[in-house]
Coordinates of C-alpha atoms and ligand atoms in Angstrom, one line a residue:
M1 CA -35.0 77.8 -0.8
A2 CA -33.7 79.8 2.2
A3 CA -35.9 79.5 5.2
D4 CA -37.7 82.6 6.5
K5 CA -36.2 84.3 9.5
L6 CA -38.1 84.4 12.8
I7 CA -37.0 87.5 14.8
I8 CA -36.5 86.8 18.5
F9 CA -37.4 89.9 20.6
D10 CA -36.4 89.4 24.2
T11 CA -38.3 91.4 26.8
T12 CA -36.9 89.9 30.0
L13 CA -35.5 93.3 31.0
R14 CA -38.9 95.1 30.5
D15 CA -42.0 92.9 30.6
G16 CA -40.0 90.3 32.7
E17 CA -38.9 92.9 35.1
Q18 CA -42.5 94.0 35.7
S19 CA -43.0 90.8 37.6
P20 CA -43.3 91.8 41.3
G21 CA -39.9 91.3 43.0
A22 CA -38.0 90.9 39.8
S23 CA -36.8 94.5 39.6
M24 CA -33.1 94.7 38.8
T25 CA -30.4 97.2 39.3
R26 CA -28.7 98.9 36.3
E27 CA -25.6 96.7 36.7
E28 CA -27.8 93.5 36.8
K29 CA -29.6 94.6 33.7
L30 CA -26.4 95.3 31.9
R31 CA -25.0 91.9 32.8
I32 CA -28.2 90.2 31.5
A33 CA -28.1 92.3 28.3
R34 CA -24.6 91.2 27.6
Q35 CA -25.7 87.6 28.0
L36 CA -28.7 88.2 25.7
E37 CA -26.2 89.6 23.1
R38 CA -24.1 86.4 23.5
L39 CA -27.3 84.4 23.0
R40 CA -27.7 86.4 19.8
V41 CA -31.3 87.5 20.3
D42 CA -32.3 90.0 17.5
V43 CA -33.9 92.6 19.8
I44 CA -33.3 93.4 23.5
E45 CA -36.2 95.4 25.0
A46 CA -34.0 97.0 27.7
G47 CA -36.7 98.8 29.7
F48 CA -39.1 101.7 29.7
A49 CA -36.9 104.8 29.7
A50 CA -39.5 107.3 30.8
S51 CA -40.7 105.3 33.8
S52 CA -37.9 106.3 36.1
N53 CA -34.4 107.8 36.1
G54 CA -33.1 104.3 37.0
D55 CA -34.8 102.7 34.0
F56 CA -33.5 105.6 31.8
E57 CA -30.0 105.0 32.9
A58 CA -30.3 101.2 32.5
V59 CA -31.6 101.6 28.9
R60 CA -28.8 104.1 28.2
S61 CA -26.0 101.9 29.5
I62 CA -27.4 98.9 27.5
A63 CA -27.7 101.0 24.3
D64 CA -24.1 102.1 24.8
A65 CA -22.7 98.7 25.4
I66 CA -24.6 96.3 23.1
K67 CA -23.4 96.1 19.5
E68 CA -24.8 92.9 18.1
S69 CA -28.5 93.2 18.9
T70 CA -31.0 96.0 18.4
V71 CA -31.8 97.8 21.6
C72 CA -35.4 98.8 22.2
S73 CA -37.2 101.0 24.8
L74 CA -40.9 100.9 25.5
A75 CA -42.7 104.2 25.5
R76 CA -46.4 105.1 26.0
A77 CA -47.9 106.9 23.1
F78 CA -46.9 110.3 24.5
D79 CA -44.3 112.6 22.9
R80 CA -42.5 112.9 26.2
D81 CA -42.1 109.2 26.7
I82 CA -41.0 108.8 23.1
S83 CA -38.4 111.6 23.4
R84 CA -37.0 110.0 26.6
A85 CA -36.7 106.6 24.8
A86 CA -34.9 108.2 21.9
E87 CA -32.5 110.0 24.2
A88 CA -31.7 106.9 26.1
L89 CA -31.1 105.0 22.9
K90 CA -28.8 107.6 21.3
G91 CA -25.7 105.5 21.7
A92 CA -27.1 102.3 20.3
A93 CA -25.6 100.7 17.2
S94 CA -29.2 99.8 16.2
S95 CA -32.2 101.1 18.1
R96 CA -36.0 100.7 18.2
I97 CA -38.8 102.6 19.9
H98 CA -41.7 100.5 20.9
T99 CA -44.8 102.6 21.5
F100 CA -48.2 101.4 22.7
I101 CA -51.7 102.4 23.5
A102 CA -54.7 100.3 24.6
T103 CA -57.3 99.5 21.9
S104 CA -59.9 97.2 23.6
A105 CA -63.2 98.9 24.5
L106 CA -62.7 97.9 28.1
H107 CA -59.3 99.6 28.4
M108 CA -60.2 102.7 26.3
E109 CA -63.4 103.3 28.4
K110 CA -62.3 102.3 31.9
K111 CA -58.6 102.9 31.9
L112 CA -57.8 105.6 29.4
R113 CA -61.2 107.3 29.4
M114 CA -60.7 108.1 25.8
T115 CA -63.0 107.6 22.8
P116 CA -61.9 105.3 19.9
D117 CA -61.3 108.3 17.7
Q118 CA -59.0 109.9 20.3
V119 CA -57.0 106.6 20.6
Y120 CA -56.8 106.4 16.8
D121 CA -55.4 109.9 16.6
Q122 CA -52.9 109.4 19.5
A123 CA -51.6 106.1 18.1
R124 CA -50.9 107.7 14.6
S125 CA -49.4 110.8 16.1
A126 CA -47.1 108.8 18.4
V127 CA -45.8 106.7 15.6
R128 CA -45.3 109.8 13.4
F129 CA -43.4 111.4 16.2
A130 CA -41.2 108.3 16.9
R131 CA -40.4 107.9 13.2
N132 CA -38.9 111.4 13.1
L133 CA -36.5 110.2 15.8
V134 CA -35.6 106.6 14.8
A135 CA -36.1 104.5 11.7
D136 CA -37.3 101.4 13.5
V137 CA -40.6 101.8 15.3
E138 CA -42.8 99.1 16.8
F139 CA -46.4 99.7 17.6
S140 CA -48.5 97.6 20.0
P141 CA -52.3 97.9 20.6
E142 CA -52.4 96.9 24.2
D143 CA -55.0 94.3 25.0
G144 CA -55.1 93.9 21.2
Y145 CA -56.5 90.4 21.3
R146 CA -59.6 91.6 23.1
S147 CA -60.1 94.6 20.8
D148 CA -62.8 95.0 18.2
V149 CA -61.3 93.7 15.0
D150 CA -62.7 96.5 12.8
F151 CA -61.4 99.2 15.0
L152 CA -58.1 97.4 15.4
C153 CA -57.7 97.1 11.6
R154 CA -58.3 100.9 11.3
V155 CA -55.7 101.7 13.9
L156 CA -53.1 99.3 12.4
E157 CA -53.6 100.7 8.9
G158 CA -53.1 104.2 10.3
V159 CA -49.9 103.5 12.2
I160 CA -48.4 101.5 9.3
A161 CA -49.2 104.5 7.1
E162 CA -47.2 106.7 9.6
G163 CA -44.2 104.4 9.2
A164 CA -44.5 101.7 11.9
T165 CA -42.1 99.0 10.9
T166 CA -43.3 96.2 13.3
I167 CA -46.9 95.6 14.4
N168 CA -47.1 93.6 17.6
I169 CA -50.4 92.0 18.8
P170 CA -50.4 91.5 22.6
D171 CA -52.6 89.1 24.3
T172 CA -52.1 91.2 27.4
V173 CA -54.1 89.2 29.8
G174 CA -53.3 85.7 28.5
Y175 CA -56.9 85.0 27.3
A176 CA -56.1 83.5 23.9
I177 CA -56.4 79.9 22.6
P178 CA -53.8 78.9 20.0
E179 CA -56.1 78.3 17.0
L180 CA -58.1 81.4 17.7
Y181 CA -55.0 83.6 18.3
G182 CA -53.3 82.3 15.1
N183 CA -56.4 83.0 13.1
F184 CA -56.7 86.4 14.7
I185 CA -53.3 87.4 13.4
K186 CA -54.1 85.9 10.0
T187 CA -57.3 88.0 9.8
L188 CA -55.5 91.2 10.7
R189 CA -52.8 90.6 8.1
E190 CA -55.5 89.9 5.5
R191 CA -57.7 92.8 6.3
V192 CA -55.2 95.6 6.9
P193 CA -54.6 96.9 3.4
N194 CA -50.9 97.9 4.0
S195 CA -50.1 94.9 6.2
D196 CA -47.2 93.9 3.9
K197 CA -45.3 97.1 4.8
A198 CA -44.6 95.8 8.4
I199 CA -43.3 92.8 10.2
W200 CA -46.0 91.2 12.4
S201 CA -45.2 90.1 15.9
V202 CA -46.8 88.1 18.7
H203 CA -46.7 88.9 22.4
C204 CA -48.5 86.4 24.6
H205 CA -48.9 86.2 28.4
N206 CA -49.2 82.9 30.1
D207 CA -52.3 83.1 32.4
L208 CA -53.8 80.0 30.9
G209 CA -50.4 78.3 30.4
M210 CA -50.6 78.7 26.6
A211 CA -48.2 81.6 25.9
V212 CA -45.8 79.5 23.9
A213 CA -48.5 77.6 22.1
N214 CA -50.3 80.8 21.2
S215 CA -47.1 82.4 20.0
L216 CA -46.3 79.5 17.8
A217 CA -49.8 79.5 16.4
G218 CA -49.4 83.2 15.6
V219 CA -46.3 82.3 13.7
K220 CA -47.6 79.2 11.9
I221 CA -51.2 80.1 11.2
G222 CA -51.0 83.9 11.4
G223 CA -47.7 84.4 9.6
A224 CA -46.0 86.4 12.3
R225 CA -42.3 86.7 12.0
Q226 CA -41.3 88.1 15.4
V227 CA -41.9 86.5 18.8
E228 CA -41.7 88.5 22.0
C229 CA -40.5 86.4 24.9
T230 CA -38.5 86.2 28.1
I231 CA -35.9 84.0 29.6
N232 CA -37.5 81.3 31.8
G233 CA -40.9 82.9 30.8
L234 CA -40.3 85.5 33.5
G235 CA -43.1 88.1 33.7
E236 CA -46.1 89.5 35.6
R237 CA -48.6 87.0 37.0
A238 CA -48.0 83.7 35.2
G239 CA -45.3 85.2 33.0
N240 CA -44.6 85.7 29.3
C241 CA -43.9 83.3 26.5
S242 CA -40.7 81.5 27.3
L243 CA -37.8 82.2 24.9
E244 CA -36.1 78.8 25.3
E245 CA -39.2 76.9 24.6
V246 CA -40.1 78.9 21.4
V247 CA -36.5 78.8 20.1
M248 CA -36.1 75.1 20.7
A249 CA -39.6 74.3 19.3
V250 CA -38.8 76.1 16.1
R251 CA -35.3 74.5 15.9
T252 CA -36.4 71.0 16.8
R253 CA -39.5 71.1 14.5
R254 CA -37.9 72.9 11.6
D255 CA -39.7 70.3 9.4
H256 CA -43.0 71.9 10.6
F257 CA -42.1 75.6 10.9
G258 CA -39.5 76.0 8.2
L259 CA -38.0 79.0 10.0
E260 CA -34.5 80.1 11.0
V261 CA -33.6 81.7 14.3
R262 CA -30.3 83.5 14.8
V263 CA -30.0 82.5 18.5
D264 CA -26.9 80.6 19.7
A265 CA -28.8 77.9 21.7
S266 CA -25.7 76.9 23.7
Q267 CA -26.1 80.1 25.6
I268 CA -29.7 79.3 26.7
V269 CA -28.8 77.5 30.0
P270 CA -26.2 80.2 31.1
A271 CA -28.9 82.9 30.3
S272 CA -31.5 81.0 32.3
R273 CA -29.2 80.6 35.3
L274 CA -28.1 84.2 35.2
V275 CA -31.7 85.5 35.2
S276 CA -32.8 83.1 37.9
Q277 CA -29.8 84.0 40.1
T278 CA -30.3 87.7 39.6
T279 CA -34.0 87.8 40.2
G280 CA -34.3 85.0 42.7
F281 CA -37.1 83.4 40.5
V282 CA -36.2 79.8 40.8
V283 CA -36.7 77.6 37.7
Q284 CA -39.0 74.6 38.3
P285 CA -37.1 71.3 37.9
N286 CA -39.4 70.0 35.3
K287 CA -39.4 73.2 33.2
A288 CA -38.8 72.4 29.5
V289 CA -35.3 72.9 28.2
V290 CA -33.9 74.7 31.3
G291 CA -35.3 72.8 34.2
A292 CA -32.7 70.6 36.2
N293 CA -34.7 67.5 35.2
A294 CA -35.3 68.4 31.5
F295 CA -32.7 65.9 30.4
A296 CA -32.6 63.6 33.4
H297 CA -33.7 60.0 32.7
A298 CA -34.7 58.3 35.9
S299 CA -36.6 55.2 34.8
G300 CA -34.5 52.1 34.0
I301 CA -36.2 51.6 30.6
H302 CA -35.4 55.2 29.5
Q303 CA -31.8 55.1 30.7
D304 CA -31.3 51.8 28.9
G305 CA -32.8 53.3 25.7
V306 CA -30.7 56.4 25.9
L307 CA -27.5 54.5 26.4
K308 CA -28.3 52.3 23.3
A309 CA -29.4 55.2 21.1
R310 CA -29.9 58.7 22.4
D311 CA -32.8 59.6 20.1
T312 CA -35.0 56.8 21.6
Y313 CA -36.0 59.3 24.4
E314 CA -34.2 62.6 23.6
I315 CA -35.4 65.0 21.0
M316 CA -32.8 67.6 21.8
R317 CA -29.2 67.3 23.1
A318 CA -28.5 68.7 26.5
E319 CA -25.2 70.2 25.4
D320 CA -26.8 72.0 22.5
V321 CA -28.8 74.2 24.9
G322 CA -25.8 74.8 27.1
W323 CA -26.0 72.0 29.7
T324 CA -22.5 71.0 30.8
A325 CA -21.6 68.6 33.6
N326 CA -20.8 70.7 36.6
K327 CA -17.2 71.6 35.7
I328 CA -14.7 72.6 38.3
V329 CA -13.4 75.9 36.8
L330 CA -11.2 77.3 39.5
G331 CA -9.7 76.2 42.8
K332 CA -7.7 77.4 45.8
L333 CA -4.5 77.8 43.8
S334 CA -6.0 79.8 40.9
G335 CA -4.5 83.2 40.6
R336 CA -6.0 86.6 40.0
N337 CA -5.4 86.4 36.2
A338 CA -7.2 83.1 35.9
F339 CA -10.0 84.5 37.9
K340 CA -10.2 87.7 35.8
Q341 CA -10.1 85.7 32.6
R342 CA -13.0 83.5 33.9
L343 CA -15.0 86.6 34.7
Q344 CA -14.5 87.8 31.1
E345 CA -15.5 84.5 29.7
L346 CA -18.7 84.6 31.7
G347 CA -19.3 88.1 30.4
I348 CA -19.0 89.7 33.8
E349 CA -17.5 93.1 33.6
L350 CA -16.6 94.7 37.0
E351 CA -16.2 98.4 36.7
S352 CA -12.9 99.0 38.4
E353 CA -9.7 97.2 39.5
A354 CA -10.9 97.8 43.1
E355 CA -14.1 95.7 42.3
I356 CA -12.0 93.0 40.7
N357 CA -9.8 92.9 43.8
A358 CA -12.8 92.7 46.1
A359 CA -14.3 89.9 44.0
F360 CA -10.9 88.1 44.0
A361 CA -10.6 88.4 47.8
K362 CA -14.2 86.9 48.1
F363 CA -13.2 84.1 45.7
K364 CA -10.1 83.3 47.8
E365 CA -12.2 83.3 51.0
L366 CA -14.7 80.9 49.3
A367 CA -11.9 78.7 47.9
D368 CA -10.6 78.2 51.4
R369 CA -14.0 76.9 52.5
K370 CA -15.0 75.0 49.4
S371 CA -12.5 73.0 47.3
E372 CA -14.2 73.2 44.0
I373 CA -15.5 76.5 42.5
F374 CA -18.0 76.3 39.6
D375 CA -19.2 79.0 37.3
E376 CA -22.4 79.3 39.3
D377 CA -20.3 80.1 42.4
I378 CA -18.5 82.9 40.5
I379 CA -21.8 84.4 39.3
A380 CA -23.2 84.3 42.8
L381 CA -20.0 85.8 44.2
V382 CA -20.0 88.8 42.0
S383 CA -23.7 89.4 42.6
D384 CA -22.8 89.6 46.2
E385 CA -23.3 93.2 47.5
S386 CA -19.9 93.2 49.2
V387 CA -18.1 93.1 45.9
T388 CA -19.5 96.6 45.0
P389 CA -19.6 98.0 48.5
S390 CA -19.6 101.6 47.6
R391 CA -23.0 101.3 46.0
E392 CA -24.8 99.5 48.9
H393 CA -26.1 101.0 52.0
Y394 CA -26.3 97.9 54.2
R395 CA -23.4 95.4 54.3
L396 CA -22.9 92.4 56.4
V397 CA -19.8 92.6 58.6
A398 CA -20.1 89.6 60.9
L399 CA -22.6 87.1 62.2
S400 CA -22.5 84.5 65.0
Q401 CA -25.3 82.3 66.1
H402 CA -25.9 79.6 68.6
S403 CA -28.4 76.8 68.2
E404 CA -28.6 73.7 70.3
T405 CA -31.3 71.0 70.6
G406 CA -33.8 72.1 73.2
E407 CA -32.5 75.7 73.4
R408 CA -34.0 78.7 71.7
P409 CA -31.5 79.8 69.0
H410 CA -29.9 83.2 69.3
A411 CA -27.9 85.4 66.8
K412 CA -25.6 88.4 66.9
V413 CA -25.2 90.4 63.7
T414 CA -22.9 93.2 62.9
F415 CA -23.6 95.2 59.7
A416 CA -22.8 98.5 58.2
A417 CA -25.5 101.1 57.4
G418 CA -23.8 103.8 55.3
D419 CA -20.7 104.8 57.4
E420 CA -22.1 103.5 60.6
E421 CA -21.5 100.0 62.1
L422 CA -24.5 98.5 63.9
Q423 CA -24.8 95.6 66.2
A424 CA -28.0 93.7 66.9
E425 CA -29.0 90.5 68.5
S426 CA -32.2 88.5 68.8
A427 CA -33.6 85.1 69.6
G428 CA -35.7 83.3 67.0
N429 CA -37.4 80.1 66.0
G430 CA -34.3 79.0 64.3
P431 CA -30.8 80.6 63.6
V432 CA -32.1 82.2 60.3
D433 CA -35.1 83.6 62.0
A434 CA -33.0 84.9 64.9
S435 CA -30.5 86.6 62.5
L436 CA -33.1 88.3 60.4
K437 CA -35.1 89.4 63.5
A438 CA -31.9 90.9 64.8
I439 CA -31.3 92.9 61.6
E440 CA -35.0 94.0 61.5
A441 CA -35.0 95.1 65.1
R442 CA -32.2 97.5 64.3
V443 CA -33.3 98.7 60.8
Q444 CA -37.1 98.8 61.6
S445 CA -38.0 98.7 57.9
G446 CA -41.5 97.5 58.7
A447 CA -41.3 95.4 55.5
E448 CA -43.4 92.3 55.2
M449 CA -41.7 89.1 54.1
L450 CA -43.4 87.5 51.1
L451 CA -40.9 84.8 50.3
Y452 CA -37.9 83.0 51.8
S453 CA -36.3 80.3 49.8
V454 CA -33.0 78.4 49.9
N455 CA -31.4 76.5 47.0
A456 CA -28.1 74.7 46.5
I457 CA -26.2 76.7 43.8
T458 CA -24.5 73.5 42.4
S459 CA -26.3 70.3 42.9
G460 CA -25.0 67.0 44.2
S461 CA -23.2 67.8 47.4
T462 CA -23.7 69.6 50.8
E463 CA -20.4 71.4 50.0
S464 CA -22.5 73.6 47.7
Q465 CA -23.1 77.2 48.5
G466 CA -26.6 77.9 49.7
E467 CA -28.4 80.6 47.7
V468 CA -31.1 82.4 49.6
T469 CA -33.9 84.6 48.1
V470 CA -35.8 87.0 50.3
R471 CA -38.8 88.9 48.9
L472 CA -40.0 91.9 50.9
Q473 CA -42.9 94.2 50.5
H474 CA -43.1 97.8 51.8
G475 CA -45.0 100.9 50.7
G476 CA -46.4 99.3 47.6
R477 CA -43.0 98.0 46.4
V478 CA -41.9 94.4 46.2
V479 CA -38.2 93.7 46.0
N480 CA -36.0 90.6 45.9
G481 CA -32.7 90.1 47.7
V482 CA -30.4 87.3 46.9
G483 CA -27.4 86.1 49.0
A484 CA -25.0 83.2 48.7
D485 CA -22.6 81.6 51.1
P486 CA -21.7 78.0 52.1
D487 CA -23.3 78.9 55.5
I488 CA -27.0 79.4 54.8
V489 CA -27.5 81.5 57.9
V490 CA -25.0 84.0 56.5
A491 CA -26.5 83.7 53.0
S492 CA -29.9 84.5 54.6
A493 CA -28.6 87.6 56.3
K494 CA -26.9 88.8 53.1
A495 CA -30.2 88.2 51.2
Y496 CA -32.2 90.2 53.7
L497 CA -29.7 93.1 53.6
A498 CA -29.7 93.0 49.8
A499 CA -33.5 93.3 49.8
L500 CA -33.3 96.2 52.3
N501 CA -30.8 97.9 50.0
K502 CA -33.3 97.7 47.2
L503 CA -36.0 99.2 49.4
H504 CA -33.5 101.8 50.5
S505 CA -32.9 103.0 46.9
K506 CA -36.4 104.5 46.4
A507 CA -36.4 104.5 42.6
E508 CA -39.8 105.7 41.6
R509 CA -41.6 104.1 38.6
V510 CA -44.7 104.5 36.5
A511 CA -46.5 101.4 35.6
A512 CA -46.1 100.3 32.0
Q513 CA -49.6 99.1 31.8
G514 CA -51.0 102.1 33.6
Ligands
KIV1 O1 -48.7 92.8 27.4 C1 -48.7 93.9 26.9 O2 -49.8 94.4 26.4 C2 -47.5 94.6 26.8 C3 -47.5 95.8 25.9 C4 -46.9 97.0 26.6 C5 -46.7 95.5 24.7 O3 -46.5 94.3 27.4
ZN2 ZN1 -46.8 92.2 28.0

């Protein structure tokens, strides 16, 4: 008998992006959406179209570009939000509107200040309105897991009667326990009279570290056939259910779940790297499936076992989820065509010939300093703000610094701010500190630095480029800037300027959970 299908709904670009500091530009979102399409996820939640013009444009570009996955926009249960979502999704080959309203007593009383009857009416009318615009409508009762079960059943019956095609049950605050959550979904499906008219979905947050376990229990015990998840478990607070873990659990334990997923697992590691490089959220080395150590066997006994028979200590094959040995892909002698082709293979689409030329010039510069260029270098290089200079306000022009044992380090930085070229210098505790202090002295952003981290882009050698993430907070906004260069002082200055650029583009947003 053919196995049931489990729908993979990726919300990296919506719920994942709500993580402070993970906000992405339209171009970054589009690049990730293309990778999600290559990964063959069923649904891409591209954003929350009504939250800002930036998010609207991002959803629209993704809807226009993606052909193989359904593109979805979140919308509060207001006609205006739903109309904006429908408008942004107009160009999609397959589209979905995901509307939500809170149903727990706590949220209704304290946050919405609405009575249960008002929430019931608004939920029904939102789904009715959405169904007049698109055929595929998902409804979520926010904080559903902490809602009164009788009231929840009444709301869900009502929205299914209005035509909701997917019912998603969020554990918004990550409070659930696997067995209890699984049984909760089962109870709802048994008690809602028209439950068979919709697909049931799980959406779990990871506050107690059980998002994946809860989601799988919702599938196995509750009978849910859609899982909402994010790459690397990205998301607010402790994050969302991690896509790679759910997919590989269902694949590896097909004997237990008996379910099929459409995902091309060999695209998991490239997706993980792209999301991590774009957001600056580093993947912990011991993270299941995508952590650098996930397939590394250090102990002699394990190494010996794996050499004799792989399955002694490995339940998955590294290559099946997209791990490849660091492969040299290009070098100093590679030409523009080879470079352009590699960009295409990596799914990177630069908008104009001028951008390809700028990226190729950067590549040649890098190849002069670093003999072996890997895919990770290319991804970092095109993420560099200097490839798309027209869109960035601040750009690094030159940097020199002096540090000597026993002396206080000093840096001089030249950077562009719009059409102006600025120079700045400063002393600091180290060369990085001096460089960033110099920039800040000139820009006077007043931003507070929340995070500074350095990583080697490709492991194994000091020849690797350093990738620096800087997280800044200012005026209630948290942004991440990422910069890469073989010189980590230069990478740091680029990352700082990239973060300042994000603060500079003051895209306003409304909170999805607000
Ligand atoms: O966690 C949550 O409740 C959500 C909803 C908006 C679906 O993300
Ligand atoms: Zn959520």
